[in-house]
mmCIF file of C-alpha atoms in Angstrom:
data_model
loop_
_atom_site.group_PDB
_atom_site.id
_atom_site.type_symbol
_atom_site.label_atom_id
_atom_site.label_comp_id
_atom_site.label_asym_id
_atom_site.label_seq_id
_atom_site.Cartn_x
_atom_site.Cartn_y
_atom_site.Cartn_z
ATOM 1 C CA MET A 315 -2.546 -6.161 29.079
ATOM 2 C CA LYS A 316 0.550 -8.225 29.192
ATOM 3 C CA ASP A 317 3.686 -6.164 29.457
ATOM 4 C CA GLU A 318 5.108 -7.970 26.254
ATOM 5 C CA PHE A 319 2.469 -6.022 24.240
ATOM 6 C CA LEU A 320 3.108 -2.605 25.617
ATOM 7 C CA PRO A 321 5.316 -1.732 22.740
ATOM 8 C CA LEU A 322 2.478 -2.039 20.422
ATOM 9 C CA PHE A 323 0.843 0.907 22.029
ATOM 10 C CA GLU A 324 3.922 3.277 22.105
ATOM 11 C CA PRO A 325 3.341 6.524 20.065
ATOM 12 C CA PHE A 326 5.822 7.055 17.159
ATOM 13 C CA ASP A 327 6.982 10.214 15.590
ATOM 14 C CA LEU A 328 7.427 10.315 11.768
ATOM 15 C CA PRO A 329 10.013 12.464 9.962
ATOM 16 C CA SER A 330 7.345 15.008 8.907
ATOM 17 C CA GLY A 331 6.521 15.573 12.685
ATOM 18 C CA VAL A 332 3.222 13.754 12.479
ATOM 19 C CA GLN A 333 2.705 11.578 15.504
ATOM 20 C CA LEU A 334 1.012 8.110 15.213
ATOM 21 C CA LYS A 335 -0.722 7.087 18.564
ATOM 22 C CA ASN A 336 0.400 3.504 18.417
ATOM 23 C CA ARG A 337 2.385 0.910 16.156
ATOM 24 C CA ILE A 338 -0.411 -0.618 14.050
ATOM 25 C CA VAL A 339 -1.417 0.567 10.745
ATOM 26 C CA MET A 340 -3.992 -0.802 8.341
ATOM 27 C CA ALA A 341 -2.479 -2.130 5.246
ATOM 28 C CA PRO A 342 -4.154 -1.107 1.680
ATOM 29 C CA MET A 343 -6.276 -3.914 0.119
ATOM 30 C CA THR A 344 -8.357 -4.403 -2.746
ATOM 31 C CA HIS A 345 -12.150 -4.575 -2.008
ATOM 32 C CA THR A 346 -13.574 -3.225 -5.164
ATOM 33 C CA ALA A 347 -16.518 -1.454 -3.280
ATOM 34 C CA SER A 348 -15.860 2.036 -4.721
ATOM 35 C CA HIS A 349 -18.520 3.244 -7.272
ATOM 36 C CA LEU A 350 -17.760 2.511 -10.959
ATOM 37 C CA ASP A 351 -16.958 6.348 -11.582
ATOM 38 C CA GLY A 352 -14.201 6.083 -8.844
ATOM 39 C CA SER A 353 -15.978 7.898 -6.171
ATOM 40 C CA VAL A 354 -15.929 6.414 -2.646
ATOM 41 C CA SER A 355 -19.154 4.566 -1.772
ATOM 42 C CA GLU A 356 -20.853 4.541 1.663
ATOM 43 C CA VAL A 357 -20.518 0.870 2.026
ATOM 44 C CA GLU A 358 -16.757 1.536 1.526
ATOM 45 C CA ILE A 359 -16.490 4.258 4.325
ATOM 46 C CA LYS A 360 -18.411 1.858 6.843
ATOM 47 C CA TYR A 361 -15.919 -1.010 6.080
ATOM 48 C CA TYR A 362 -13.060 1.353 6.548
ATOM 49 C CA VAL A 363 -14.334 3.266 9.513
ATOM 50 C CA ARG A 364 -15.056 -0.214 11.484
ATOM 51 C CA ARG A 365 -11.364 -1.215 11.023
ATOM 52 C CA ALA A 366 -9.891 2.215 11.728
ATOM 53 C CA ARG A 367 -10.990 2.311 15.296
ATOM 54 C CA GLY A 368 -8.173 2.063 17.773
ATOM 55 C CA ILE A 369 -5.242 1.994 15.070
ATOM 56 C CA ALA A 370 -2.783 4.548 14.470
ATOM 57 C CA MET A 371 -3.139 5.024 10.729
ATOM 58 C CA LEU A 372 -5.198 3.433 7.735
ATOM 59 C CA ILE A 373 -3.841 3.187 4.058
ATOM 60 C CA THR A 374 -6.567 2.919 1.767
ATOM 61 C CA GLY A 375 -6.454 0.736 -1.251
ATOM 62 C CA SER A 376 -5.073 2.134 -4.468
ATOM 63 C CA ALA A 377 -6.666 5.181 -6.096
ATOM 64 C CA SER A 378 -5.929 5.755 -9.764
ATOM 65 C CA VAL A 379 -3.939 8.936 -10.653
ATOM 66 C CA MET A 380 -5.109 8.600 -14.421
ATOM 67 C CA ALA A 381 -8.357 7.370 -15.869
ATOM 68 C CA ASN A 382 -6.449 4.596 -17.779
ATOM 69 C CA GLY A 383 -4.457 3.441 -14.563
ATOM 70 C CA GLY A 384 -7.103 2.254 -12.161
ATOM 71 C CA PHE A 385 -9.466 -0.841 -11.591
ATOM 72 C CA PRO A 386 -13.409 -1.315 -11.433
ATOM 73 C CA GLY A 387 -14.538 -0.959 -8.105
ATOM 74 C CA SER A 388 -11.352 1.191 -6.823
ATOM 75 C CA ALA A 389 -11.447 4.586 -6.041
ATOM 76 C CA ALA A 390 -9.864 7.494 -8.179
ATOM 77 C CA ALA A 391 -8.044 10.649 -7.428
ATOM 78 C CA ASP A 392 -7.724 11.661 -11.241
ATOM 79 C CA ARG A 393 -9.859 14.719 -11.344
ATOM 80 C CA ASP A 394 -10.825 17.461 -8.996
ATOM 81 C CA GLU A 395 -14.647 16.476 -8.906
ATOM 82 C CA LEU A 396 -13.799 13.399 -6.915
ATOM 83 C CA ILE A 397 -12.439 15.628 -4.011
ATOM 84 C CA PRO A 398 -15.848 15.836 -1.960
ATOM 85 C CA SER A 399 -16.097 12.109 -2.296
ATOM 86 C CA LEU A 400 -12.467 11.512 -0.975
ATOM 87 C CA ARG A 401 -13.012 14.240 1.820
ATOM 88 C CA ASN A 402 -16.050 11.976 2.965
ATOM 89 C CA LEU A 403 -13.477 9.112 3.318
ATOM 90 C CA ALA A 404 -10.749 11.059 4.968
ATOM 91 C CA SER A 405 -12.962 12.949 7.608
ATOM 92 C CA ALA A 406 -14.669 9.576 8.401
ATOM 93 C CA ILE A 407 -11.596 7.723 9.374
ATOM 94 C CA GLN A 408 -10.181 10.533 11.199
ATOM 95 C CA SER A 409 -13.603 10.932 13.203
ATOM 96 C CA VAL A 410 -12.441 7.941 15.065
ATOM 97 C CA GLY A 411 -9.017 9.332 15.833
ATOM 98 C CA THR A 412 -6.995 7.577 13.137
ATOM 99 C CA LYS A 413 -4.630 9.005 10.392
ATOM 100 C CA ALA A 414 -5.829 8.688 6.866
ATOM 101 C CA VAL A 415 -3.697 8.095 3.900
ATOM 102 C CA LEU A 416 -4.591 7.755 0.510
ATOM 103 C CA GLN A 417 -2.443 5.249 -1.670
ATOM 104 C CA ILE A 418 -1.906 6.596 -4.846
ATOM 105 C CA ALA A 419 -1.241 4.487 -8.061
ATOM 106 C CA HIS A 420 -1.260 3.701 -11.705
ATOM 107 C CA GLY A 421 -1.618 -0.180 -12.822
ATOM 108 C CA GLY A 422 0.055 0.170 -16.048
ATOM 109 C CA ARG A 423 0.067 -3.097 -17.790
ATOM 110 C CA LYS A 424 -1.804 -4.865 -14.758
ATOM 111 C CA CYS A 425 -4.947 -3.051 -15.581
ATOM 112 C CA PRO A 426 -7.901 -4.853 -16.902
ATOM 113 C CA GLN A 427 -8.105 -5.699 -20.695
ATOM 114 C CA PHE A 428 -11.382 -3.599 -20.948
ATOM 115 C CA ILE A 429 -9.365 -0.274 -20.226
ATOM 116 C CA ASP A 430 -9.122 1.348 -23.555
ATOM 117 C CA ASP A 431 -5.577 2.201 -23.385
ATOM 118 C CA ILE A 432 -3.349 -0.086 -21.449
ATOM 119 C CA VAL A 433 0.155 1.025 -21.256
ATOM 120 C CA GLY A 434 3.782 0.141 -19.858
ATOM 121 C CA PRO A 435 7.246 1.379 -20.216
ATOM 122 C CA SER A 436 7.573 -1.092 -22.900
ATOM 123 C CA SER A 437 5.441 -3.247 -25.130
ATOM 124 C CA VAL A 438 6.087 -6.244 -22.841
ATOM 125 C CA PRO A 439 3.087 -8.276 -21.212
ATOM 126 C CA GLU A 440 3.061 -9.684 -17.630
ATOM 127 C CA PRO A 441 4.577 -13.085 -17.557
ATOM 128 C CA LYS A 442 1.249 -15.020 -17.516
ATOM 129 C CA GLU A 443 -0.774 -16.789 -19.942
ATOM 130 C CA GLY A 444 -3.293 -14.488 -21.732
ATOM 131 C CA ALA A 445 -1.695 -11.183 -20.591
ATOM 132 C CA ILE A 446 -2.178 -8.242 -22.774
ATOM 133 C CA VAL A 447 0.580 -6.499 -24.530
ATOM 134 C CA PRO A 448 0.497 -2.841 -23.210
ATOM 135 C CA ARG A 449 1.387 0.299 -25.447
ATOM 136 C CA GLU A 450 4.663 1.443 -25.067
ATOM 137 C CA LEU A 451 4.308 4.948 -23.416
ATOM 138 C CA THR A 452 6.167 7.755 -25.634
ATOM 139 C CA ALA A 453 8.788 9.888 -23.773
ATOM 140 C CA GLU A 454 6.444 12.906 -24.039
ATOM 141 C CA GLU A 455 3.640 11.018 -22.127
ATOM 142 C CA ILE A 456 6.001 9.945 -19.271
ATOM 143 C CA PRO A 457 6.111 13.648 -17.591
ATOM 144 C CA ASP A 458 2.253 13.746 -17.757
ATOM 145 C CA ILE A 459 2.009 10.494 -15.491
ATOM 146 C CA ILE A 460 4.720 11.806 -13.070
ATOM 147 C CA ARG A 461 2.566 15.288 -12.781
ATOM 148 C CA ALA A 462 -0.601 13.090 -12.404
ATOM 149 C CA PHE A 463 0.829 11.747 -9.090
ATOM 150 C CA GLY A 464 1.363 15.257 -8.169
ATOM 151 C CA GLU A 465 -2.105 16.357 -8.991
ATOM 152 C CA ALA A 466 -3.406 13.436 -7.006
ATOM 153 C CA THR A 467 -1.431 14.230 -3.968
ATOM 154 C CA ARG A 468 -2.846 17.862 -4.266
ATOM 155 C CA ARG A 469 -6.348 16.438 -4.303
ATOM 156 C CA ALA A 470 -5.495 14.243 -1.355
ATOM 157 C CA ILE A 471 -4.361 17.594 0.458
ATOM 158 C CA GLU A 472 -7.622 19.396 -0.450
ATOM 159 C CA ALA A 473 -9.510 16.204 0.727
ATOM 160 C CA GLY A 474 -8.084 16.646 4.245
ATOM 161 C CA PHE A 475 -6.303 13.082 4.315
ATOM 162 C CA ASP A 476 -3.084 13.130 6.564
ATOM 163 C CA GLY A 477 -0.847 11.895 3.646
ATOM 164 C CA VAL A 478 -0.333 9.733 0.416
ATOM 165 C CA GLU A 479 1.520 6.223 -0.063
ATOM 166 C CA ILE A 480 3.149 6.009 -3.396
ATOM 167 C CA HIS A 481 2.591 2.495 -4.765
ATOM 168 C CA GLY A 482 5.612 1.309 -6.117
ATOM 169 C CA ALA A 483 4.992 -2.315 -5.360
ATOM 170 C CA ASN A 484 3.281 -5.275 -6.558
ATOM 171 C CA GLY A 485 3.822 -4.976 -10.328
ATOM 172 C CA PHE A 486 2.012 -1.669 -10.712
ATOM 173 C CA LEU A 487 3.453 1.037 -13.049
ATOM 174 C CA ILE A 488 6.070 2.491 -10.744
ATOM 175 C CA GLU A 489 7.479 -1.053 -10.287
ATOM 176 C CA GLN A 490 7.184 -1.684 -14.089
ATOM 177 C CA PHE A 491 9.574 1.161 -14.828
ATOM 178 C CA TYR A 492 12.243 -0.162 -12.200
ATOM 179 C CA SER A 493 11.931 -3.925 -13.575
ATOM 180 C CA PRO A 494 14.184 -4.870 -16.144
ATOM 181 C CA HIS A 495 11.512 -7.555 -17.205
ATOM 182 C CA ALA A 496 8.959 -4.931 -18.043
ATOM 183 C CA ASN A 497 11.218 -2.042 -18.897
ATOM 184 C CA ARG A 498 13.182 -2.543 -22.182
ATOM 185 C CA ARG A 499 13.363 1.102 -23.143
ATOM 186 C CA ASN A 500 16.647 2.683 -24.540
ATOM 187 C CA ASP A 501 16.086 6.299 -23.642
ATOM 188 C CA GLN A 502 16.249 8.056 -20.307
ATOM 189 C CA TRP A 503 13.394 6.149 -18.904
ATOM 190 C CA GLY A 504 15.242 2.726 -19.227
ATOM 191 C CA GLY A 505 18.442 0.805 -19.559
ATOM 192 C CA SER A 506 20.921 0.468 -16.492
ATOM 193 C CA ARG A 507 19.529 0.352 -13.003
ATOM 194 C CA ASN A 508 19.893 4.047 -12.355
ATOM 195 C CA GLU A 509 17.995 5.171 -15.593
ATOM 196 C CA ARG A 510 15.133 2.513 -14.706
ATOM 197 C CA MET A 511 15.080 4.325 -11.153
ATOM 198 C CA ARG A 512 14.701 7.568 -12.765
ATOM 199 C CA PHE A 513 10.740 7.278 -12.970
ATOM 200 C CA PRO A 514 10.158 6.063 -9.453
ATOM 201 C CA LEU A 515 12.429 8.854 -8.059
ATOM 202 C CA ALA A 516 10.671 11.513 -10.506
ATOM 203 C CA VAL A 517 7.466 10.536 -8.777
ATOM 204 C CA VAL A 518 8.705 11.267 -5.318
ATOM 205 C CA ASP A 519 10.228 14.204 -6.163
ATOM 206 C CA GLU A 520 6.955 15.604 -7.674
ATOM 207 C CA VAL A 521 4.708 14.345 -4.827
ATOM 208 C CA ARG A 522 7.167 16.153 -2.454
ATOM 209 C CA ARG A 523 7.235 19.066 -4.654
ATOM 210 C CA ILE A 524 3.271 19.431 -4.383
ATOM 211 C CA VAL A 525 3.302 18.567 -0.629
ATOM 212 C CA GLN A 526 5.832 21.634 0.049
ATOM 213 C CA LEU A 527 3.487 23.822 -2.134
ATOM 214 C CA HIS A 528 0.112 22.736 -1.064
ATOM 215 C CA ALA A 529 0.198 21.281 2.480
ATOM 216 C CA LYS A 530 -0.487 23.847 5.305
ATOM 217 C CA LYS A 531 0.483 21.271 7.870
ATOM 218 C CA SER A 532 2.871 18.080 8.369
ATOM 219 C CA PHE A 533 1.866 15.632 5.643
ATOM 220 C CA ILE A 534 2.753 12.125 5.547
ATOM 221 C CA VAL A 535 4.402 10.823 2.360
ATOM 222 C CA GLY A 536 5.247 7.002 2.076
ATOM 223 C CA TYR A 537 6.361 4.577 -0.577
ATOM 224 C CA ARG A 538 5.589 1.053 -1.049
ATOM 225 C CA ILE A 539 7.798 -1.620 -2.370
ATOM 226 C CA THR A 540 7.915 -5.244 -3.181
ATOM 227 C CA PRO A 541 11.331 -6.749 -2.334
ATOM 228 C CA GLU A 542 11.826 -8.896 -5.517
ATOM 229 C CA GLU A 543 9.851 -9.827 -8.630
ATOM 230 C CA ALA A 544 8.977 -13.174 -9.775
ATOM 231 C CA GLY A 545 9.580 -12.524 -13.436
ATOM 232 C CA THR A 546 12.817 -13.287 -15.295
ATOM 233 C CA PRO A 547 14.807 -10.926 -15.700
ATOM 234 C CA GLY A 548 13.132 -9.311 -12.596
ATOM 235 C CA ILE A 549 13.905 -7.028 -9.597
ATOM 236 C CA THR A 550 16.241 -8.681 -7.489
ATOM 237 C CA MET A 551 17.284 -7.896 -3.751
ATOM 238 C CA ASP A 552 20.248 -6.049 -4.973
ATOM 239 C CA ASP A 553 18.063 -3.633 -7.041
ATOM 240 C CA THR A 554 15.921 -3.119 -4.143
ATOM 241 C CA LEU A 555 18.393 -2.232 -1.959
ATOM 242 C CA ALA A 556 19.912 0.212 -4.502
ATOM 243 C CA LEU A 557 16.309 2.054 -4.626
ATOM 244 C CA VAL A 558 16.013 1.871 -0.944
ATOM 245 C CA GLN A 559 19.308 3.799 -0.605
ATOM 246 C CA ALA A 560 17.883 6.249 -3.024
ATOM 247 C CA LEU A 561 14.637 6.744 -1.177
ATOM 248 C CA ALA A 562 16.447 6.965 2.011
ATOM 249 C CA LEU A 563 17.861 10.195 0.760
ATOM 250 C CA LYS A 564 14.528 11.677 0.152
ATOM 251 C CA LYS A 565 12.410 13.331 2.613
ATOM 252 C CA MET A 566 10.111 10.450 3.093
ATOM 253 C CA ASP A 567 8.080 9.445 6.166
ATOM 254 C CA TYR A 568 8.199 5.485 5.765
ATOM 255 C CA LEU A 569 8.843 2.495 3.526
ATOM 256 C CA HIS A 570 6.287 -0.008 3.283
ATOM 257 C CA VAL A 571 7.650 -3.435 2.533
ATOM 258 C CA ALA A 572 5.054 -5.544 0.979
ATOM 259 C CA GLN A 573 5.252 -9.332 1.744
ATOM 260 C CA ASN A 574 2.837 -12.089 2.262
ATOM 261 C CA ASP A 575 5.231 -13.295 5.200
ATOM 262 C CA ILE A 576 7.154 -10.595 7.158
ATOM 263 C CA TRP A 577 9.848 -13.438 8.058
ATOM 264 C CA SER A 578 10.411 -14.395 4.332
ATOM 265 C CA GLY A 579 13.861 -14.322 3.156
ATOM 266 C CA PRO A 580 15.389 -13.343 -0.460
ATOM 267 C CA GLN A 581 14.859 -15.656 -3.356
ATOM 268 C CA CYS A 582 18.621 -15.225 -4.437
ATOM 269 C CA ALA A 583 20.299 -15.039 -1.135
ATOM 270 C CA ASN A 584 23.717 -14.242 -2.109
ATOM 271 C CA GLY A 585 24.905 -15.823 1.266
ATOM 272 C CA ASP A 586 22.491 -13.365 3.186
ATOM 273 C CA THR A 587 19.438 -15.587 4.388
ATOM 274 C CA ARG A 588 18.389 -13.198 6.805
ATOM 275 C CA PRO A 589 14.514 -11.825 6.486
ATOM 276 C CA CYS A 590 14.343 -9.442 3.538
ATOM 277 C CA LEU A 591 12.675 -6.831 6.101
ATOM 278 C CA GLU A 592 15.962 -6.963 8.163
ATOM 279 C CA ILE A 593 18.137 -6.468 5.078
ATOM 280 C CA ILE A 594 16.006 -3.666 3.920
ATOM 281 C CA LYS A 595 15.896 -1.945 7.256
ATOM 282 C CA GLU A 596 19.750 -2.219 7.536
ATOM 283 C CA THR A 597 20.033 -0.233 4.234
ATOM 284 C CA ALA A 598 17.332 2.075 5.033
ATOM 285 C CA GLY A 599 19.237 3.914 7.763
ATOM 286 C CA ASN A 600 16.814 6.499 9.391
ATOM 287 C CA LEU A 601 13.840 5.708 7.087
ATOM 288 C CA PRO A 602 11.071 4.169 9.085
ATOM 289 C CA ILE A 603 9.861 0.722 7.988
ATOM 290 C CA ILE A 604 6.238 -0.601 8.102
ATOM 291 C CA GLY A 605 6.380 -4.367 7.996
ATOM 292 C CA VAL A 606 3.463 -6.572 6.708
ATOM 293 C CA GLY A 607 2.574 -10.068 6.011
ATOM 294 C CA SER A 608 1.213 -13.191 8.154
ATOM 295 C CA ILE A 609 1.203 -11.303 11.454
ATOM 296 C CA ARG A 610 -1.751 -13.015 12.695
ATOM 297 C CA THR A 611 -1.309 -12.677 16.731
ATOM 298 C CA ALA A 612 -0.171 -10.388 19.406
ATOM 299 C CA GLU A 613 2.956 -12.188 19.836
ATOM 300 C CA ASN A 614 3.836 -12.025 15.939
ATOM 301 C CA ALA A 615 3.522 -8.196 15.912
ATOM 302 C CA ALA A 616 5.602 -8.118 19.486
ATOM 303 C CA GLN A 617 8.329 -10.168 17.863
ATOM 304 C CA ALA A 618 8.335 -8.022 14.627
ATOM 305 C CA LEU A 619 8.792 -4.769 16.600
ATOM 306 C CA GLN A 620 11.553 -6.473 18.330
ATOM 307 C CA THR A 621 13.501 -6.321 15.086
ATOM 308 C CA GLY A 622 13.700 -2.317 15.251
ATOM 309 C CA VAL A 623 10.854 -2.102 12.607
ATOM 310 C CA PRO A 624 8.753 0.628 14.384
ATOM 311 C CA LEU A 625 5.386 -0.142 12.588
ATOM 312 C CA ILE A 626 3.370 -3.108 11.689
ATOM 313 C CA ALA A 627 0.643 -3.272 9.066
ATOM 314 C CA LEU A 628 -2.410 -5.813 9.240
ATOM 315 C CA GLY A 629 -4.557 -6.574 6.178
ATOM 316 C CA ARG A 630 -6.574 -9.556 6.554
ATOM 317 C CA GLU A 631 -6.333 -9.737 10.117
ATOM 318 C CA LEU A 632 -8.454 -6.471 10.573
ATOM 319 C CA ILE A 633 -10.717 -7.606 8.303
ATOM 320 C CA MET A 634 -11.328 -11.022 10.256
ATOM 321 C CA ASP A 635 -11.347 -9.094 13.506
ATOM 322 C CA PRO A 636 -11.702 -5.326 13.324
ATOM 323 C CA GLU A 637 -11.079 -5.336 17.227
ATOM 324 C CA TRP A 638 -7.718 -7.041 16.836
ATOM 325 C CA LEU A 639 -5.907 -4.296 18.859
ATOM 326 C CA LYS A 640 -8.691 -3.597 21.113
ATOM 327 C CA LYS A 641 -8.646 -7.235 22.443
ATOM 328 C CA ILE A 642 -4.874 -7.000 23.101
ATOM 329 C CA ALA A 643 -5.267 -3.930 24.880
ATOM 330 C CA GLN A 644 -8.112 -5.487 27.145
ATOM 331 C CA GLY A 645 -5.988 -8.608 27.637
ATOM 332 C CA ARG A 646 -8.169 -10.785 25.551
ATOM 333 C CA GLU A 647 -5.413 -11.275 22.733
ATOM 334 C CA ASP A 648 -6.734 -15.141 23.003
ATOM 335 C CA ASP A 649 -10.123 -14.108 21.556
ATOM 336 C CA ILE A 650 -8.818 -12.534 18.250
ATOM 337 C CA LYS A 651 -10.424 -14.220 15.548
ATOM 338 C CA THR A 652 -8.363 -15.977 13.103
ATOM 339 C CA LYS A 653 -11.214 -17.341 10.827
ATOM 340 C CA LEU A 654 -14.280 -16.228 9.023
ATOM 341 C CA ALA A 655 -17.742 -17.903 9.414
ATOM 342 C CA MET A 656 -19.931 -18.033 6.647
ATOM 343 C CA THR A 657 -22.449 -15.757 8.663
ATOM 344 C CA ASP A 658 -19.880 -13.062 9.572
ATOM 345 C CA GLN A 659 -20.207 -10.647 6.442
ATOM 346 C CA LEU A 660 -23.021 -8.484 7.691
ATOM 347 C CA HIS A 661 -21.995 -7.830 11.310
ATOM 348 C CA LEU A 662 -18.029 -7.176 10.080
ATOM 349 C CA GLU A 663 -19.540 -4.828 7.404
ATOM 350 C CA ILE A 664 -17.670 -6.595 4.519
ATOM 351 C CA PRO A 665 -18.726 -5.347 1.437
ATOM 352 C CA ASP A 666 -20.313 -7.544 -1.026
ATOM 353 C CA SER A 667 -17.563 -7.043 -3.635
ATOM 354 C CA LEU A 668 -14.787 -8.175 -1.001
ATOM 355 C CA TRP A 669 -16.751 -11.075 0.361
ATOM 356 C CA GLY A 670 -17.179 -12.282 -3.089
ATOM 357 C CA ILE A 671 -13.220 -12.118 -3.477
ATOM 358 C CA ILE A 672 -12.878 -14.121 -0.187
ATOM 359 C CA MET A 673 -15.433 -16.962 -1.260
ATOM 360 C CA ARG A 674 -14.068 -17.370 -4.866
ATOM 361 C CA VAL A 675 -10.380 -17.243 -4.227
ATOM 362 C CA PRO A 676 -9.226 -20.509 -2.458
ATOM 363 C CA GLY A 677 -7.043 -20.033 0.587
ATOM 364 C CA TRP A 678 -7.539 -16.165 0.577
ATOM 365 C CA PHE A 679 -8.961 -16.368 4.020
ATOM 366 C CA PRO A 680 -9.470 -19.351 6.506
ATOM 367 C CA VAL A 681 -13.185 -19.625 6.306
ATOM 368 C CA GLU A 682 -15.315 -21.861 8.572
ATOM 369 C CA THR A 683 -17.673 -24.222 6.382
ATOM 370 C CA GLU A 684 -20.125 -24.357 9.587
ATOM 371 C CA ALA A 685 -21.847 -21.334 11.068
#
């Protein structure tokens, strides 16, 4: 292995005391391979275990905290009867020496139209053609959703997961509450930036409370954000930095910054054209950052670590090449696959549902048209 890649294999201690054996994390991704009742499938477990080998931590795709907050083919953590299923997933990931983190989420207005009760902070649809108008949550319902995040965390603890990641990114419900586009409320849950921030921080506080109450060992709590929102008016970099400052005061293990390109800068720079990740890291202080987005090669990852970001998440890269990190360790970084062949699905253990997404979304993956 080349000396320049040695930092990728250094251990890292999270604030909770959990030690990660290296700096590589699998990012949460939609695969739609869970059973329709929200339980984890064997196909899903095989897919995850294949990619968990060698990396430090695997963050699952989003698991819904309420029945009306999920998506077909995604796991759920909204009821106790699913704990055995979740336990199967956690233990399988851990069996190859990798930390297992369950991402917990509520889709809010992003949920599919056949969901009986699509809700949001306000009756404002997503800014896209044909988007459904969500039902505005009542003030009495909001504490129930906050408690649901806590209950999902309890189930993750009972299932043996090493941690949870609170999904506050990608336009899901937590982000909707912080968004001036989605949140037009005039009560304590909406209005000014600080009022819109109340729901995300209440979820964090509830998750932390449940961890302190139920976890018998160190337990990871992370939070995922998207730096900016495309809608107008939307979440700006200034909004994000205010939230990051508030999160830095909480006892969190990491902040996961969701981007398509780790080096992308803010849409509205206000004179600061540095990458969003660098700006956020400066504000986050001692809160560890996970960077993600277009980290294709070993050189890309080493360069990202040089910015001081301690952890790197890989998504599509681990789907294309589950041995991404192993090849670097063996000095075979030039052999890392950067394209999928039409014949790759079976030997890479990619679920039919995910393969269907890859095939029908142009540009989602570089796919070789010839075997």
